[in-house]
Amino acid sequence: VNFAATNVGLTFFIYSFTLNIMSSPTATIPSTMKAFVISSAATNINPLDNGSLLTVPTPSMPSPKYALIKVLRAGICNTDLEILRGYMGFKGVLGHEFVGRVVKLHDDAAEEVRKEWLDVRVCGDINLGCCNSVDPPACGVCDDSLGYDGVHSNMSRNHCPNRTVLGILNHDGTFAEYMILPITNLHKVPDGMSNEVAVFSEPLAAACRVLEQGLVCFKYNDEKRHMARGGDRVAILGDGKLGLCVAEICGREYLRCTMDEECGTTAATITKPAAPILFGKHQH
């Protein structure tokens, strides 16, 4: 990831402390840790002055649903910079992009859970539904009792109205030595994937979600909507990190659907949809 020169201070902080936290996962977990914390409302002209490197308590797991994760790499999203300027009114540990290693589970965690997750390298979903704190969940979304998953693919994963969001809404984030997430939010990182690549999982997943939720359709015949259509025309505005990810995902889906017979009728009966186009300020 290439960071802008204006973000050098925050970048240096994250890079410097991640280099120093790759000790053995079996080491004793300290009671305190270093973290980049927003303690009050944004009042400084320089957004970096609205956060501080502090020593704070190492997070504890509220239930067996959670895992304690040692952060190996944390990524910087433009959302983090906007939060430093006051977006969301967030207070706490900043950051939501990460790759880490599960170093501890709750004392009441089942033995099979320990065997599956302890000492495993992970990345994770950033949205935490109320099902992680209330049993049974009262929202009707987490358990899909309202049937929303049938309308929008896996809506229950991300759209609980009572959710918290890692490093964005009422849940401490990834710019720290340790963090906690529900085990159901975790995804195992393949052995052959470097930390520097794995930390990019969250922004790439955000781009994939555009297609997963059916917001864009390049198919000639869309059976889900029970109508023939020539395919959506898509414009991506902005060629930053997320814009490039969305362009890559949409471009691949466009090629798959316009070259794969199972995606619909042939070009002889329906004109191909226009390819997605990316608007940005960079020459490439």
mmCIF file of C-alpha atoms in Angstrom:
data_model
loop_
_atom_site.group_PDB
_atom_site.id
_atom_site.type_symbol
_atom_site.label_atom_id
_atom_site.label_comp_id
_atom_site.label_asym_id
_atom_site.label_seq_id
_atom_site.Cartn_x
_atom_site.Cartn_y
_atom_site.Cartn_z
ATOM 1 C CA VAL A 1 0.000 0.000 0.000
ATOM 2 C CA ASN A 2 1.349 3.425 -0.909
ATOM 3 C CA PHE A 3 0.516 6.039 1.694
ATOM 4 C CA ALA A 4 0.354 9.771 0.956
ATOM 5 C CA ALA A 5 3.113 11.947 2.368
ATOM 6 C CA THR A 6 0.594 13.717 4.618
ATOM 7 C CA ASN A 7 0.001 10.410 6.422
ATOM 8 C CA VAL A 8 3.654 9.723 7.183
ATOM 9 C CA GLY A 9 3.253 10.204 10.946
ATOM 10 C CA LEU A 10 0.418 7.677 11.274
ATOM 11 C CA THR A 11 2.070 5.312 8.814
ATOM 12 C CA PHE A 12 5.364 5.369 10.721
ATOM 13 C CA PHE A 13 3.553 4.653 13.978
ATOM 14 C CA ILE A 14 1.746 1.598 12.625
ATOM 15 C CA TYR A 15 4.783 0.226 10.789
ATOM 16 C CA SER A 16 7.090 0.732 13.751
ATOM 17 C CA PHE A 17 4.933 -0.974 16.358
ATOM 18 C CA THR A 18 3.916 -3.888 14.123
ATOM 19 C CA LEU A 19 7.570 -4.706 13.620
ATOM 20 C CA ASN A 20 7.914 -5.031 17.381
ATOM 21 C CA ILE A 21 4.909 -7.267 18.154
ATOM 22 C CA MET A 22 5.769 -10.404 16.229
ATOM 23 C CA SER A 23 7.042 -12.287 19.255
ATOM 24 C CA SER A 24 5.938 -15.839 19.986
ATOM 25 C CA PRO A 25 2.155 -16.233 20.397
ATOM 26 C CA THR A 26 2.816 -18.408 23.430
ATOM 27 C CA ALA A 27 4.453 -15.491 25.268
ATOM 28 C CA THR A 28 2.687 -14.154 28.336
ATOM 29 C CA ILE A 29 0.000 -11.647 27.368
ATOM 30 C CA PRO A 30 0.603 -8.337 29.138
ATOM 31 C CA SER A 31 -2.095 -6.537 31.100
ATOM 32 C CA THR A 32 -1.447 -3.321 29.143
ATOM 33 C CA MET A 33 -0.560 -2.514 25.540
ATOM 34 C CA LYS A 34 0.276 0.344 23.199
ATOM 35 C CA ALA A 35 -2.569 1.695 21.053
ATOM 36 C CA PHE A 36 -3.412 4.702 18.877
ATOM 37 C CA VAL A 37 -6.432 6.217 20.599
ATOM 38 C CA ILE A 38 -8.911 8.996 19.863
ATOM 39 C CA SER A 39 -9.818 10.276 23.312
ATOM 40 C CA SER A 40 -12.012 13.285 22.522
ATOM 41 C CA ALA A 41 -13.837 15.093 19.747
ATOM 42 C CA ALA A 42 -11.716 16.285 16.804
ATOM 43 C CA THR A 43 -10.599 19.835 17.564
ATOM 44 C CA ASN A 44 -7.110 20.127 16.041
ATOM 45 C CA ILE A 45 -6.469 21.393 12.520
ATOM 46 C CA ASN A 46 -3.964 18.589 11.892
ATOM 47 C CA PRO A 47 -6.078 15.388 12.126
ATOM 48 C CA LEU A 48 -3.106 13.376 13.411
ATOM 49 C CA ASP A 49 -3.116 15.581 16.508
ATOM 50 C CA ASN A 50 -6.582 14.254 17.373
ATOM 51 C CA GLY A 51 -5.148 10.832 18.251
ATOM 52 C CA SER A 52 -2.421 9.744 20.660
ATOM 53 C CA LEU A 53 -0.172 6.757 21.270
ATOM 54 C CA LEU A 54 -1.203 5.587 24.730
ATOM 55 C CA THR A 55 -0.729 2.704 27.113
ATOM 56 C CA VAL A 56 -4.153 1.136 27.674
ATOM 57 C CA PRO A 57 -5.497 -2.101 29.204
ATOM 58 C CA THR A 58 -5.269 -5.170 26.981
ATOM 59 C CA PRO A 59 -8.857 -6.006 25.944
ATOM 60 C CA SER A 60 -10.666 -8.856 27.689
ATOM 61 C CA MET A 61 -13.090 -11.247 26.026
ATOM 62 C CA PRO A 62 -16.685 -10.727 27.222
ATOM 63 C CA SER A 63 -17.789 -14.283 26.341
ATOM 64 C CA PRO A 64 -16.628 -17.566 24.733
ATOM 65 C CA LYS A 65 -17.774 -16.144 21.388
ATOM 66 C CA TYR A 66 -14.664 -13.939 21.240
ATOM 67 C CA ALA A 67 -10.957 -14.376 20.502
ATOM 68 C CA LEU A 68 -7.986 -12.263 21.552
ATOM 69 C CA ILE A 69 -5.822 -11.453 18.532
ATOM 70 C CA LYS A 70 -2.250 -10.206 18.384
ATOM 71 C CA VAL A 71 -2.075 -7.658 15.556
ATOM 72 C CA LEU A 72 0.682 -8.396 13.024
ATOM 73 C CA ARG A 73 -0.131 -5.713 10.454
ATOM 74 C CA ALA A 74 -2.743 -2.924 10.391
ATOM 75 C CA GLY A 75 -3.799 -1.063 7.249
ATOM 76 C CA ILE A 76 -4.768 2.594 6.933
ATOM 77 C CA CYS A 77 -8.097 3.368 5.262
ATOM 78 C CA ASN A 78 -9.233 6.843 4.250
ATOM 79 C CA THR A 79 -12.119 6.263 6.666
ATOM 80 C CA ASP A 80 -9.537 6.308 9.476
ATOM 81 C CA LEU A 81 -8.341 9.731 8.343
ATOM 82 C CA GLU A 82 -11.933 11.007 8.199
ATOM 83 C CA ILE A 83 -12.565 9.643 11.706
ATOM 84 C CA LEU A 84 -9.539 11.620 12.874
ATOM 85 C CA ARG A 85 -11.277 14.681 11.432
ATOM 86 C CA GLY A 86 -14.451 13.911 13.421
ATOM 87 C CA TYR A 87 -16.434 11.496 11.225
ATOM 88 C CA MET A 88 -18.775 9.226 13.246
ATOM 89 C CA GLY A 89 -17.760 10.982 16.474
ATOM 90 C CA PHE A 90 -15.734 7.871 17.287
ATOM 91 C CA LYS A 91 -13.710 7.582 20.496
ATOM 92 C CA GLY A 92 -11.425 4.633 21.147
ATOM 93 C CA VAL A 93 -8.749 2.633 19.338
ATOM 94 C CA LEU A 94 -8.751 3.471 15.619
ATOM 95 C CA GLY A 95 -8.382 1.069 12.657
ATOM 96 C CA HIS A 96 -10.308 -1.771 10.985
ATOM 97 C CA GLU A 97 -7.900 -3.393 8.479
ATOM 98 C CA PHE A 98 -5.655 -6.065 9.982
ATOM 99 C CA VAL A 99 -4.002 -9.426 9.920
ATOM 100 C CA GLY A 100 -3.236 -11.059 13.245
ATOM 101 C CA ARG A 101 -2.831 -14.265 15.203
ATOM 102 C CA VAL A 102 -5.272 -15.734 17.731
ATOM 103 C CA VAL A 103 -3.326 -15.903 20.982
ATOM 104 C CA LYS A 104 -6.034 -16.546 23.545
ATOM 105 C CA LEU A 105 -9.616 -17.801 23.823
ATOM 106 C CA HIS A 106 -12.133 -17.420 26.614
ATOM 107 C CA ASP A 107 -11.714 -19.751 29.584
ATOM 108 C CA ASP A 108 -15.079 -21.318 28.756
ATOM 109 C CA ALA A 109 -14.318 -21.888 25.061
ATOM 110 C CA ALA A 110 -14.926 -25.457 23.890
ATOM 111 C CA GLU A 111 -11.934 -27.718 23.278
ATOM 112 C CA GLU A 112 -12.752 -28.125 19.580
ATOM 113 C CA VAL A 113 -12.785 -24.328 19.233
ATOM 114 C CA ARG A 114 -9.345 -24.145 20.837
ATOM 115 C CA LYS A 115 -7.971 -26.777 18.473
ATOM 116 C CA GLU A 116 -9.365 -24.964 15.434
ATOM 117 C CA TRP A 117 -8.453 -21.353 16.225
ATOM 118 C CA LEU A 118 -5.654 -21.015 18.767
ATOM 119 C CA ASP A 119 -2.369 -19.836 17.174
ATOM 120 C CA VAL A 120 -4.091 -19.385 13.777
ATOM 121 C CA ARG A 121 -3.367 -16.364 11.567
ATOM 122 C CA VAL A 122 -6.569 -14.480 10.718
ATOM 123 C CA CYS A 123 -8.225 -11.457 9.191
ATOM 124 C CA GLY A 124 -11.850 -10.575 9.934
ATOM 125 C CA ASP A 125 -15.237 -9.020 9.162
ATOM 126 C CA ILE A 126 -15.572 -5.599 10.781
ATOM 127 C CA ASN A 127 -19.321 -5.614 11.600
ATOM 128 C CA LEU A 128 -20.420 -7.130 14.916
ATOM 129 C CA GLY A 129 -24.122 -7.982 15.160
ATOM 130 C CA CYS A 130 -26.012 -7.867 18.444
ATOM 131 C CA CYS A 131 -26.054 -11.685 18.369
ATOM 132 C CA ASN A 132 -22.579 -11.468 19.899
ATOM 133 C CA SER A 133 -23.921 -9.764 23.041
ATOM 134 C CA VAL A 134 -27.628 -10.715 23.249
ATOM 135 C CA ASP A 135 -28.968 -14.267 23.155
ATOM 136 C CA PRO A 136 -31.300 -14.629 21.394
ATOM 137 C CA PRO A 137 -30.772 -11.504 19.243
ATOM 138 C CA ALA A 138 -33.709 -9.101 19.273
ATOM 139 C CA CYS A 139 -33.062 -7.357 15.948
ATOM 140 C CA GLY A 140 -34.560 -9.973 13.601
ATOM 141 C CA VAL A 141 -31.578 -9.534 11.286
ATOM 142 C CA CYS A 142 -28.733 -11.425 12.969
ATOM 143 C CA ASP A 143 -30.697 -14.700 12.974
ATOM 144 C CA ASP A 144 -32.504 -13.809 9.715
ATOM 145 C CA SER A 145 -35.894 -14.319 11.394
ATOM 146 C CA LEU A 146 -37.227 -11.572 9.102
ATOM 147 C CA GLY A 147 -35.981 -13.355 5.979
ATOM 148 C CA TYR A 148 -33.779 -10.549 4.670
ATOM 149 C CA ASP A 149 -31.059 -12.932 3.479
ATOM 150 C CA GLY A 150 -33.402 -14.086 0.739
ATOM 151 C CA VAL A 151 -33.635 -10.532 -0.585
ATOM 152 C CA HIS A 152 -30.004 -9.450 -0.191
ATOM 153 C CA SER A 153 -27.336 -12.151 0.003
ATOM 154 C CA ASN A 154 -26.203 -12.770 3.593
ATOM 155 C CA MET A 155 -27.625 -9.475 4.823
ATOM 156 C CA SER A 156 -27.544 -10.810 8.392
ATOM 157 C CA ARG A 157 -23.730 -10.811 8.307
ATOM 158 C CA ASN A 158 -23.410 -7.055 8.154
ATOM 159 C CA HIS A 159 -26.667 -5.190 8.632
ATOM 160 C CA CYS A 160 -27.786 -5.692 12.227
ATOM 161 C CA PRO A 161 -29.380 -2.334 13.202
ATOM 162 C CA ASN A 162 -27.727 -2.623 16.639
ATOM 163 C CA ARG A 163 -24.277 -3.514 15.292
ATOM 164 C CA THR A 164 -20.944 -2.161 16.394
ATOM 165 C CA VAL A 165 -18.125 -1.711 13.891
ATOM 166 C CA LEU A 166 -14.434 -2.406 14.443
ATOM 167 C CA GLY A 167 -12.587 0.882 14.965
ATOM 168 C CA ILE A 168 -15.552 2.901 13.628
ATOM 169 C CA LEU A 169 -18.569 2.492 15.928
ATOM 170 C CA ASN A 170 -18.414 1.542 19.618
ATOM 171 C CA HIS A 171 -15.737 -1.142 19.252
ATOM 172 C CA ASP A 172 -11.981 -0.663 19.665
ATOM 173 C CA GLY A 173 -9.997 -1.251 16.490
ATOM 174 C CA THR A 174 -6.753 -2.550 15.069
ATOM 175 C CA PHE A 175 -4.147 0.170 15.730
ATOM 176 C CA ALA A 176 -3.050 -1.671 18.849
ATOM 177 C CA GLU A 177 -0.945 -4.608 19.935
ATOM 178 C CA TYR A 178 -4.045 -6.685 20.729
ATOM 179 C CA MET A 179 -7.726 -6.641 19.741
ATOM 180 C CA ILE A 180 -10.838 -8.788 20.160
ATOM 181 C CA LEU A 181 -13.386 -10.027 17.617
ATOM 182 C CA PRO A 182 -16.090 -12.702 17.617
ATOM 183 C CA ILE A 183 -14.804 -16.027 16.304
ATOM 184 C CA THR A 184 -17.607 -16.034 13.720
ATOM 185 C CA ASN A 185 -16.037 -12.875 12.221
ATOM 186 C CA LEU A 186 -12.660 -14.515 11.650
ATOM 187 C CA HIS A 187 -11.233 -15.901 8.415
ATOM 188 C CA LYS A 188 -8.120 -18.070 8.307
ATOM 189 C CA VAL A 189 -5.198 -16.745 6.286
ATOM 190 C CA PRO A 190 -3.517 -19.319 3.984
ATOM 191 C CA ASP A 191 0.033 -20.282 4.970
ATOM 192 C CA GLY A 192 1.469 -19.070 1.678
ATOM 193 C CA MET A 193 0.029 -15.551 1.974
ATOM 194 C CA SER A 194 2.223 -12.832 3.462
ATOM 195 C CA ASN A 195 1.002 -10.468 6.162
ATOM 196 C CA GLU A 196 1.449 -7.563 3.750
ATOM 197 C CA VAL A 197 -1.033 -9.166 1.334
ATOM 198 C CA ALA A 198 -3.432 -10.501 3.980
ATOM 199 C CA VAL A 199 -3.889 -7.067 5.552
ATOM 200 C CA PHE A 200 -5.530 -6.011 2.281
ATOM 201 C CA SER A 201 -8.405 -8.486 2.756
ATOM 202 C CA GLU A 202 -10.919 -6.026 4.229
ATOM 203 C CA PRO A 203 -10.881 -3.390 1.440
ATOM 204 C CA LEU A 204 -10.944 -6.142 -1.190
ATOM 205 C CA ALA A 205 -13.887 -7.771 0.600
ATOM 206 C CA ALA A 206 -15.707 -4.420 0.579
ATOM 207 C CA ALA A 207 -15.328 -4.339 -3.205
ATOM 208 C CA CYS A 208 -16.528 -7.947 -3.558
ATOM 209 C CA ARG A 209 -19.587 -7.100 -1.464
ATOM 210 C CA VAL A 210 -20.847 -4.831 -4.271
ATOM 211 C CA LEU A 211 -21.358 -7.936 -6.410
ATOM 212 C CA GLU A 212 -22.272 -10.288 -3.571
ATOM 213 C CA GLN A 213 -25.305 -8.157 -2.694
ATOM 214 C CA GLY A 214 -26.422 -8.017 -6.323
ATOM 215 C CA LEU A 215 -25.999 -4.257 -6.579
ATOM 216 C CA VAL A 216 -24.378 -4.681 -10.011
ATOM 217 C CA CYS A 217 -25.534 -7.168 -12.631
ATOM 218 C CA PHE A 218 -23.798 -7.767 -15.949
ATOM 219 C CA LYS A 219 -25.809 -10.903 -16.756
ATOM 220 C CA TYR A 220 -27.847 -10.981 -19.939
ATOM 221 C CA ASN A 221 -30.609 -12.991 -18.271
ATOM 222 C CA ASP A 222 -31.136 -12.225 -14.605
ATOM 223 C CA GLU A 223 -33.444 -14.978 -13.351
ATOM 224 C CA LYS A 224 -33.531 -13.533 -9.835
ATOM 225 C CA ARG A 225 -35.286 -10.423 -11.143
ATOM 226 C CA HIS A 226 -37.352 -12.419 -13.666
ATOM 227 C CA MET A 227 -36.557 -10.197 -16.619
ATOM 228 C CA ALA A 228 -34.234 -10.035 -19.596
ATOM 229 C CA ARG A 229 -31.806 -7.153 -19.464
ATOM 230 C CA GLY A 230 -28.720 -6.028 -21.312
ATOM 231 C CA GLY A 231 -26.611 -5.585 -18.199
ATOM 232 C CA ASP A 232 -25.900 -2.647 -15.913
ATOM 233 C CA ARG A 233 -23.656 0.233 -16.954
ATOM 234 C CA VAL A 234 -21.171 0.962 -14.191
ATOM 235 C CA ALA A 235 -19.007 4.010 -13.487
ATOM 236 C CA ILE A 236 -16.529 3.999 -10.593
ATOM 237 C CA LEU A 237 -15.724 7.494 -9.305
ATOM 238 C CA GLY A 238 -12.250 7.828 -7.801
ATOM 239 C CA ASP A 239 -9.070 5.789 -8.286
ATOM 240 C CA GLY A 240 -7.968 5.473 -4.702
ATOM 241 C CA LYS A 241 -7.383 2.130 -2.980
ATOM 242 C CA LEU A 242 -11.053 1.121 -2.794
ATOM 243 C CA GLY A 243 -11.881 2.516 -6.236
ATOM 244 C CA LEU A 244 -9.157 0.389 -7.807
ATOM 245 C CA CYS A 245 -10.422 -2.691 -5.942
ATOM 246 C CA VAL A 246 -13.990 -2.086 -7.129
ATOM 247 C CA ALA A 247 -12.762 -1.582 -10.704
ATOM 248 C CA GLU A 248 -10.797 -4.830 -10.564
ATOM 249 C CA ILE A 249 -13.736 -6.830 -9.195
ATOM 250 C CA CYS A 250 -16.299 -5.311 -11.568
ATOM 251 C CA GLY A 251 -13.966 -5.757 -14.526
ATOM 252 C CA ARG A 252 -13.441 -9.432 -13.770
ATOM 253 C CA GLU A 253 -17.171 -10.012 -13.291
ATOM 254 C CA TYR A 254 -17.904 -8.216 -16.567
ATOM 255 C CA LEU A 255 -15.471 -10.446 -18.460
ATOM 256 C CA ARG A 256 -16.840 -13.568 -16.787
ATOM 257 C CA CYS A 257 -20.435 -12.731 -17.693
ATOM 258 C CA THR A 258 -19.765 -11.596 -21.248
ATOM 259 C CA MET A 259 -17.589 -14.618 -22.054
ATOM 260 C CA ASP A 260 -19.399 -17.371 -20.150
ATOM 261 C CA GLU A 261 -22.371 -19.021 -21.864
ATOM 262 C CA GLU A 262 -24.046 -19.882 -18.570
ATOM 263 C CA CYS A 263 -24.483 -16.188 -17.793
ATOM 264 C CA GLY A 264 -27.272 -15.776 -20.325
ATOM 265 C CA THR A 265 -28.155 -15.412 -23.974
ATOM 266 C CA THR A 266 -25.651 -14.929 -26.758
ATOM 267 C CA ALA A 267 -24.498 -11.638 -28.216
ATOM 268 C CA ALA A 268 -26.517 -12.495 -31.341
ATOM 269 C CA THR A 269 -29.767 -11.799 -29.497
ATOM 270 C CA ILE A 270 -28.736 -9.155 -26.982
ATOM 271 C CA THR A 271 -26.091 -6.454 -27.305
ATOM 272 C CA LYS A 272 -23.236 -6.700 -24.842
ATOM 273 C CA PRO A 273 -23.405 -4.236 -21.945
ATOM 274 C CA ALA A 274 -20.812 -1.489 -21.801
ATOM 275 C CA ALA A 275 -17.675 -2.321 -19.854
ATOM 276 C CA PRO A 276 -17.287 -0.633 -16.459
ATOM 277 C CA ILE A 277 -15.323 2.607 -16.539
ATOM 278 C CA LEU A 278 -13.103 4.142 -13.846
ATOM 279 C CA PHE A 279 -12.801 7.910 -13.403
ATOM 280 C CA GLY A 280 -9.800 9.171 -11.452
ATOM 281 C CA LYS A 281 -7.063 11.765 -11.221
ATOM 282 C CA HIS A 282 -4.048 9.503 -11.714
ATOM 283 C CA GLN A 283 -2.593 9.048 -15.187
ATOM 284 C CA HIS A 284 -2.567 5.244 -15.068
#
